[in-house]
mmCIF file of C-alpha atoms and ligand atoms in Angstrom:
data_model
loop_
_atom_site.group_PDB
_atom_site.id
_atom_site.type_symbol
_atom_site.label_atom_id
_atom_site.label_comp_id
_atom_site.label_asym_id
_atom_site.label_seq_id
_atom_site.Cartn_x
_atom_site.Cartn_y
_atom_site.Cartn_z
ATOM 1 C CA UNK Y 541 102.743 112.331 82.086
ATOM 2 C CA UNK Y 542 102.086 110.841 85.745
ATOM 3 C CA UNK Y 543 104.875 111.267 88.105
ATOM 4 C CA UNK Y 544 103.704 109.069 90.823
ATOM 5 C CA UNK Y 545 104.086 105.353 91.222
ATOM 6 C CA UNK Y 546 101.141 103.114 90.602
ATOM 7 C CA UNK Y 547 101.120 102.243 94.291
ATOM 8 C CA UNK Y 548 101.272 105.588 95.530
ATOM 9 C CA UNK Y 549 98.572 106.655 92.997
ATOM 10 C CA UNK Y 550 96.200 103.847 94.120
ATOM 11 C CA UNK Y 551 96.801 105.264 97.756
ATOM 12 C CA UNK Y 552 96.164 108.647 96.670
ATOM 13 C CA UNK Y 553 92.963 108.093 94.812
ATOM 14 C CA UNK Y 554 91.602 105.887 97.527
ATOM 15 C CA UNK Y 555 92.290 108.799 100.107
ATOM 16 C CA UNK Y 556 90.681 111.500 98.095
ATOM 17 C CA UNK Y 557 87.518 109.276 97.096
ATOM 18 C CA UNK Y 558 86.936 107.691 100.654
ATOM 19 C CA UNK Y 559 88.743 110.146 103.026
ATOM 20 C CA UNK Y 560 91.003 107.396 104.480
ATOM 21 C CA UNK Y 561 92.866 104.272 103.812
ATOM 22 C CA UNK Y 562 93.560 101.233 105.927
ATOM 23 C CA UNK Y 563 96.511 99.183 105.312
ATOM 24 C CA UNK Y 564 98.864 96.582 106.916
ATOM 25 C CA UNK Y 565 101.450 97.965 109.362
ATOM 26 C CA UNK Y 566 104.167 98.842 107.434
ATOM 27 C CA UNK Y 567 106.600 97.626 109.974
ATOM 28 C CA UNK Y 568 105.362 94.580 112.004
ATOM 29 C CA UNK Y 569 108.394 94.841 114.427
ATOM 30 C CA UNK Y 570 107.161 98.312 115.205
ATOM 31 C CA UNK Y 571 103.806 97.276 116.113
ATOM 32 C CA UNK Y 572 104.776 94.586 118.105
ATOM 33 C CA UNK Y 573 106.857 96.843 120.056
ATOM 34 C CA UNK Y 574 104.175 99.426 120.609
ATOM 35 C CA UNK Y 575 101.560 96.665 121.468
ATOM 36 C CA UNK Y 576 103.952 94.986 123.898
ATOM 37 C CA UNK Y 577 105.053 98.358 125.555
ATOM 38 C CA UNK Y 578 101.389 99.444 126.086
ATOM 39 C CA UNK Y 579 100.355 96.048 127.745
ATOM 40 C CA UNK Y 580 103.541 96.229 129.781
ATOM 41 C CA UNK Y 581 103.129 99.686 130.957
ATOM 42 C CA UNK Y 582 99.446 99.118 131.805
ATOM 43 C CA UNK Y 583 100.306 96.004 133.862
ATOM 44 C CA UNK Y 584 102.887 98.134 135.791
ATOM 45 C CA UNK Y 585 100.174 100.864 136.137
ATOM 46 C CA UNK Y 586 97.898 98.163 137.851
ATOM 47 C CA UNK Y 587 100.750 96.512 139.816
ATOM 48 C CA UNK Y 588 99.938 93.341 138.211
ATOM 49 C CA UNK Y 589 102.014 90.674 136.689
ATOM 50 C CA UNK Y 590 103.117 91.503 132.793
ATOM 51 C CA UNK Y 591 100.472 89.523 130.675
ATOM 52 C CA UNK Y 592 101.645 86.598 128.262
ATOM 53 C CA UNK Y 593 99.086 87.512 125.773
ATOM 54 C CA UNK Y 594 98.924 91.338 125.342
ATOM 55 C CA UNK Y 595 96.012 91.435 122.901
ATOM 56 C CA UNK Y 596 93.660 89.376 125.122
ATOM 57 C CA UNK Y 597 94.955 91.492 128.248
ATOM 58 C CA UNK Y 598 94.140 94.782 126.438
ATOM 59 C CA UNK Y 599 90.620 93.586 125.221
ATOM 60 C CA UNK Y 600 89.792 92.444 128.645
ATOM 61 C CA UNK Y 601 90.984 95.431 130.630
ATOM 62 C CA UNK Y 602 87.417 96.315 131.903
ATOM 63 C CA UNK Y 603 87.643 93.156 134.033
ATOM 64 C CA UNK Y 604 90.469 95.117 136.032
ATOM 65 C CA UNK Y 605 89.794 98.976 135.841
ATOM 66 C CA UNK Y 606 86.616 100.311 137.178
ATOM 67 C CA UNK Y 607 84.908 103.059 134.833
ATOM 68 C CA UNK Y 608 85.527 105.622 137.530
ATOM 69 C CA UNK Y 609 89.294 105.059 137.496
ATOM 70 C CA UNK Y 610 89.592 104.696 133.565
ATOM 71 C CA UNK Y 611 90.987 108.348 132.853
ATOM 72 C CA UNK Y 612 93.431 108.394 135.383
ATOM 73 C CA UNK Y 613 94.823 104.847 134.394
ATOM 74 C CA UNK Y 614 94.582 106.022 130.662
ATOM 75 C CA UNK Y 615 96.762 109.117 131.301
ATOM 76 C CA UNK Y 616 99.184 106.950 133.293
ATOM 77 C CA UNK Y 617 99.592 104.458 130.400
ATOM 78 C CA UNK Y 618 100.058 107.223 127.713
ATOM 79 C CA UNK Y 619 102.545 109.218 129.780
ATOM 80 C CA UNK Y 620 104.606 106.031 130.365
ATOM 81 C CA UNK Y 621 104.435 105.481 126.780
ATOM 82 C CA UNK Y 622 105.458 108.916 125.757
ATOM 83 C CA UNK Y 623 108.195 108.828 127.979
ATOM 84 C CA UNK Y 624 109.812 105.909 126.083
ATOM 85 C CA UNK Y 625 112.467 107.495 123.499
ATOM 86 C CA UNK Y 626 111.616 104.997 120.745
ATOM 87 C CA UNK Y 627 107.948 105.443 120.910
ATOM 88 C CA UNK Y 628 107.587 108.115 118.325
ATOM 89 C CA UNK Y 629 109.824 106.631 115.918
ATOM 90 C CA UNK Y 630 108.077 103.230 116.126
ATOM 91 C CA UNK Y 631 104.864 105.052 115.388
ATOM 92 C CA UNK Y 632 106.089 106.788 112.182
ATOM 93 C CA UNK Y 633 107.534 103.638 111.124
ATOM 94 C CA UNK Y 634 104.011 102.031 110.921
ATOM 95 C CA UNK Y 635 102.877 104.456 108.484
ATOM 96 C CA UNK Y 636 105.845 105.962 106.679
ATOM 97 C CA UNK Y 637 105.186 104.912 103.150
ATOM 98 C CA UNK Y 638 101.372 105.715 103.603
ATOM 99 C CA UNK Y 639 102.309 109.181 104.849
ATOM 100 C CA UNK Y 640 104.791 109.527 101.900
ATOM 101 C CA UNK Y 641 102.149 108.942 99.585
ATOM 102 C CA UNK Y 642 99.369 111.176 101.281
ATOM 103 C CA UNK Y 643 101.350 114.202 102.749
ATOM 104 C CA UNK Y 644 104.941 114.052 101.544
ATOM 105 C CA UNK Y 645 108.320 113.317 102.851
ATOM 106 C CA UNK Y 646 108.914 116.386 104.851
ATOM 107 C CA UNK Y 647 106.939 115.893 107.706
ATOM 108 C CA UNK Y 648 106.123 117.275 110.870
ATOM 109 C CA UNK Y 649 104.577 114.917 113.883
ATOM 110 C CA UNK Y 650 102.592 115.602 116.846
ATOM 111 C CA UNK Y 651 104.857 115.500 119.904
ATOM 112 C CA UNK Y 652 102.513 113.472 122.197
ATOM 113 C CA UNK Y 653 100.656 110.519 120.718
ATOM 114 C CA UNK Y 654 97.152 110.274 122.197
ATOM 115 C CA UNK Y 655 95.539 107.098 123.478
ATOM 116 C CA UNK Y 656 91.900 106.264 123.507
ATOM 117 C CA UNK Y 657 90.398 103.380 125.819
ATOM 118 C CA UNK Y 658 86.851 102.462 125.311
ATOM 119 C CA UNK Y 659 85.405 99.820 127.717
ATOM 120 C CA UNK Y 660 81.895 98.073 126.941
ATOM 121 C CA UNK Y 661 78.945 100.364 127.715
ATOM 122 C CA UNK Y 662 81.302 103.139 129.333
ATOM 123 C CA UNK Y 663 79.708 106.606 128.479
ATOM 124 C CA UNK Y 664 82.594 108.532 130.102
ATOM 125 C CA UNK Y 665 85.130 108.644 127.195
ATOM 126 C CA UNK Y 666 82.875 109.129 124.060
ATOM 127 C CA UNK Y 667 84.126 111.535 121.409
ATOM 128 C CA UNK Y 668 80.654 113.062 119.745
ATOM 129 C CA UNK Y 669 80.884 113.851 116.085
ATOM 130 C CA UNK Y 670 83.352 116.640 115.320
ATOM 131 C CA UNK Y 671 85.993 117.638 112.599
ATOM 132 C CA UNK Y 672 89.169 118.533 114.266
ATOM 133 C CA UNK Y 673 89.359 121.753 111.910
ATOM 134 C CA UNK Y 674 86.076 122.942 113.520
ATOM 135 C CA UNK Y 675 88.328 123.609 116.709
ATOM 136 C CA UNK Y 676 91.226 124.983 114.984
ATOM 137 C CA UNK Y 677 93.227 122.160 113.413
ATOM 138 C CA UNK Y 678 94.843 122.728 109.841
ATOM 139 C CA UNK Y 679 93.116 121.146 106.932
ATOM 140 C CA UNK Y 680 96.568 120.058 106.091
ATOM 141 C CA UNK Y 681 96.705 117.667 108.936
ATOM 142 C CA UNK Y 682 96.250 113.804 108.692
ATOM 143 C CA UNK Y 683 95.455 111.511 111.576
ATOM 144 C CA UNK Y 684 97.566 108.046 111.861
ATOM 145 C CA UNK Y 685 95.237 105.978 114.011
ATOM 146 C CA UNK Y 686 96.547 102.794 115.218
ATOM 147 C CA UNK Y 687 94.360 99.895 116.712
ATOM 148 C CA UNK Y 688 95.929 97.753 119.294
ATOM 149 C CA UNK Y 689 92.983 95.298 119.352
ATOM 150 C CA UNK Y 690 90.547 94.320 116.542
ATOM 151 C CA UNK Y 691 88.135 97.495 115.984
ATOM 152 C CA UNK Y 692 84.730 96.421 114.493
ATOM 153 C CA UNK Y 693 81.162 97.295 114.994
ATOM 154 C CA UNK Y 694 80.747 99.818 117.665
ATOM 155 C CA UNK Y 695 84.246 99.311 119.071
ATOM 156 C CA UNK Y 696 85.372 101.106 115.820
ATOM 157 C CA UNK Y 697 85.040 104.927 114.821
ATOM 158 C CA UNK Y 698 83.053 106.301 112.017
ATOM 159 C CA UNK Y 699 83.786 109.125 109.423
ATOM 160 C CA UNK Y 700 81.609 110.772 107.043
ATOM 161 C CA UNK Y 701 83.010 110.262 103.322
ATOM 162 C CA UNK Y 702 84.009 113.448 101.387
ATOM 163 C CA UNK Y 703 80.881 113.546 98.943
ATOM 164 C CA UNK Y 704 78.627 113.377 101.845
ATOM 165 C CA UNK Y 705 80.779 115.646 103.993
ATOM 166 C CA UNK Y 706 80.692 118.346 101.200
ATOM 167 C CA UNK Y 707 76.922 118.369 100.962
ATOM 168 C CA UNK Y 708 76.627 118.374 104.875
ATOM 169 C CA UNK Y 709 78.926 121.565 104.968
ATOM 170 C CA UNK Y 710 76.539 123.190 102.374
ATOM 171 C CA UNK Y 711 73.568 122.477 104.321
ATOM 172 C CA UNK Y 712 75.216 122.811 107.921
ATOM 173 C CA UNK Y 713 72.627 125.569 108.859
ATOM 174 C CA UNK Y 714 69.666 123.617 107.793
ATOM 175 C CA UNK Y 715 70.798 120.266 108.748
ATOM 176 C CA UNK Y 716 72.871 120.488 112.013
ATOM 177 C CA UNK Y 717 70.863 121.820 114.736
ATOM 178 C CA UNK Y 718 72.652 122.956 117.778
ATOM 179 C CA UNK Y 719 73.580 119.587 119.621
ATOM 180 C CA UNK Y 720 76.202 116.968 118.490
ATOM 181 C CA UNK Y 721 73.438 114.426 118.863
ATOM 182 C CA UNK Y 722 71.355 116.027 116.428
ATOM 183 C CA UNK Y 723 74.148 116.563 114.051
ATOM 184 C CA UNK Y 724 75.013 112.656 114.316
ATOM 185 C CA UNK Y 725 71.316 112.063 113.756
ATOM 186 C CA UNK Y 726 71.512 113.778 110.623
ATOM 187 C CA UNK Y 727 74.628 111.846 109.183
ATOM 188 C CA UNK Y 728 74.066 108.677 110.917
ATOM 189 C CA UNK Y 729 72.866 106.648 107.676
ATOM 190 C CA UNK Y 730 75.918 108.288 105.649
ATOM 191 C CA UNK Y 731 78.606 107.566 107.807
ATOM 192 C CA UNK Y 732 81.119 104.767 107.286
ATOM 193 C CA UNK Y 733 82.156 102.584 110.373
ATOM 194 C CA UNK Y 734 85.793 101.961 109.840
ATOM 195 C CA UNK Y 735 86.741 98.311 110.691
ATOM 196 C CA UNK Y 736 90.489 98.381 111.347
ATOM 197 C CA UNK Y 737 92.076 95.088 112.714
ATOM 198 C CA UNK Y 738 94.987 94.520 115.054
ATOM 199 C CA UNK Y 739 98.266 94.684 112.611
ATOM 200 C CA UNK Y 740 96.627 97.274 110.294
ATOM 201 C CA UNK Y 741 96.627 101.041 110.489
ATOM 202 C CA UNK Y 742 94.278 103.768 109.331
ATOM 203 C CA UNK Y 743 95.249 107.196 107.917
ATOM 204 C CA UNK Y 744 92.177 109.631 107.732
ATOM 205 C CA UNK Y 745 91.211 113.215 106.847
ATOM 206 C CA UNK Y 746 90.423 114.867 110.347
ATOM 207 C CA UNK Y 747 88.555 117.626 108.428
ATOM 208 C CA UNK Y 748 85.813 115.191 107.803
ATOM 209 C CA UNK Y 749 83.151 114.808 110.600
ATOM 210 C CA UNK Y 750 83.978 111.787 112.627
ATOM 211 C CA UNK Y 751 83.641 110.338 116.158
ATOM 212 C CA UNK Y 752 82.599 107.200 118.121
ATOM 213 C CA UNK Y 753 79.581 105.993 119.924
ATOM 214 C CA UNK Y 754 78.789 103.622 123.022
ATOM 215 C CA UNK Y 755 80.862 100.484 122.715
ATOM 216 C CA UNK Y 756 78.197 97.755 122.676
ATOM 217 C CA UNK Y 757 80.778 95.025 122.008
ATOM 218 C CA UNK Y 758 82.012 92.697 124.774
ATOM 219 C CA UNK Y 759 85.688 93.869 124.334
ATOM 220 C CA UNK Y 760 87.576 97.175 125.144
ATOM 221 C CA UNK Y 761 88.858 99.333 122.375
ATOM 222 C CA UNK Y 762 92.433 100.564 122.626
ATOM 223 C CA UNK Y 763 93.532 102.836 119.923
ATOM 224 C CA UNK Y 764 96.165 105.611 119.480
ATOM 225 C CA UNK Y 765 96.032 108.708 117.256
ATOM 226 C CA UNK Y 766 98.723 111.224 116.221
ATOM 227 C CA UNK Y 767 98.664 114.050 113.467
ATOM 228 C CA UNK Y 768 101.131 114.519 110.762
ATOM 229 C CA UNK Y 769 101.497 117.304 108.105
ATOM 230 C CA UNK Y 770 103.949 118.676 105.694
ATOM 231 C CA UNK Y 771 106.500 120.869 107.301
ATOM 232 C CA UNK Y 772 105.853 123.942 105.095
ATOM 233 C CA UNK Y 773 101.948 123.731 104.892
ATOM 234 C CA UNK Y 774 99.910 126.101 106.700
ATOM 235 C CA UNK Y 775 99.608 125.749 110.297
ATOM 236 C CA UNK Y 776 96.096 126.074 112.444
ATOM 237 C CA UNK Y 777 96.087 126.722 115.957
ATOM 238 C CA UNK Y 778 98.663 123.779 116.730
ATOM 239 C CA UNK Y 779 101.980 125.344 116.059
ATOM 240 C CA UNK Y 780 105.427 123.732 115.345
ATOM 241 C CA UNK Y 781 107.733 123.799 118.360
ATOM 242 C CA UNK Y 782 104.694 123.352 120.797
ATOM 243 C CA UNK Y 783 102.580 120.756 119.337
ATOM 244 C CA UNK Y 784 104.435 119.809 116.022
ATOM 245 C CA UNK Y 785 107.965 118.710 115.430
ATOM 246 C CA UNK Y 786 109.614 118.548 112.088
ATOM 247 C CA UNK Y 787 110.872 114.779 111.816
ATOM 248 C CA UNK Y 788 112.195 114.588 108.308
ATOM 249 C CA UNK Y 789 113.540 117.553 107.048
ATOM 250 C CA UNK Y 790 115.751 117.398 103.954
ATOM 251 C CA UNK Y 791 119.121 119.042 103.601
ATOM 252 C CA UNK Y 792 117.897 121.642 100.836
ATOM 253 C CA UNK Y 793 115.196 122.756 103.145
ATOM 254 C CA UNK Y 794 117.869 123.033 106.140
ATOM 255 C CA UNK Y 795 120.290 125.014 103.934
ATOM 256 C CA UNK Y 796 117.333 127.249 102.729
ATOM 257 C CA UNK Y 797 116.004 127.856 106.232
ATOM 258 C CA UNK Y 798 119.289 129.293 107.418
ATOM 259 C CA UNK Y 799 120.411 131.033 104.046
ATOM 260 C CA UNK Y 800 121.437 134.663 104.159
ATOM 261 C CA UNK Y 801 122.162 136.850 101.152
ATOM 262 C CA UNK Y 802 125.844 138.537 101.193
ATOM 263 C CA UNK Y 803 125.589 141.574 103.317
ATOM 264 C CA UNK Y 804 125.694 144.797 101.675
ATOM 265 C CA UNK Y 805 127.500 147.310 103.844
HETATM 266 O O1 AKG K 297 89.082 107.248 118.032
HETATM 267 C C1 AKG K 297 88.131 107.988 117.745
HETATM 268 O O2 AKG K 297 87.145 107.391 117.884
HETATM 269 C C2 AKG K 297 88.213 109.213 117.329
HETATM 270 C C3 AKG K 297 89.630 109.719 116.963
HETATM 271 C C4 AKG K 297 89.520 111.179 116.683
HETATM 272 O O3 AKG K 297 88.668 111.939 116.784
HETATM 273 C C5 AKG K 297 90.715 111.787 116.357
HETATM 274 O O4 AKG K 297 91.777 111.191 116.245
HETATM 275 O O5 AKG K 297 90.818 112.883 115.606
HETATM 276 FE FE1 FE2 K 298 89.058 113.972 115.919
#
């Protein structure tokens, strides 16, 4: 007997085989809200008029921000967004059915969503090859990764698929060497570059090696990432209450968590 719907089963198989899924945003309004809010907060941070074409404005931000100012600008934008009360709900709505198929329906969500901005040929904001689990994340966490512009070629991120990743882990001491560059060299023919368009969402397994390289395209990459896990699955260094917050606890769990046996005097 199979207890899962055909659609959820397809998502589950794809995630297990590839280590990720790419799907249309589950809520178009939520995506529009996030893209528009990001462009608005960014224009306000630069003290310029709000754009009419949000995506073009984001793609071309390198014409307005110097590389040396990029990190301060990025922090301003993500602080501005995280201060909007609807932001996390909108982000969740984009990926809700996919999270339910991959993780479950009692979820904990990262409290602060992250933002990456990668301008063409800028070396300052690269993320060398890593798995989040190598620095203490729980293998039960998944990342919902949202592009605000089309991400392709070197403007995208890469991921080492599960089969190759298992081989890599087995051979790590032989293969890796000590620098991230030599680790990347040893996997570069096996990694998959994930083309994700504006309007789509990527959910990936952060325990598989991944990262990005110099953006050699002519446009700036804008992407967000946020971790989700089952509320009752094991936690790594990122704890509930500090980093994660339960967002969809069901009543039986609420009751169970506060249940006390009758007192015996
Ligand atoms: O956006 C990227 O290129 C990498 C993102 C990443 O490492 C993550 O979300 O864990
Ligand atoms: Fe990561």
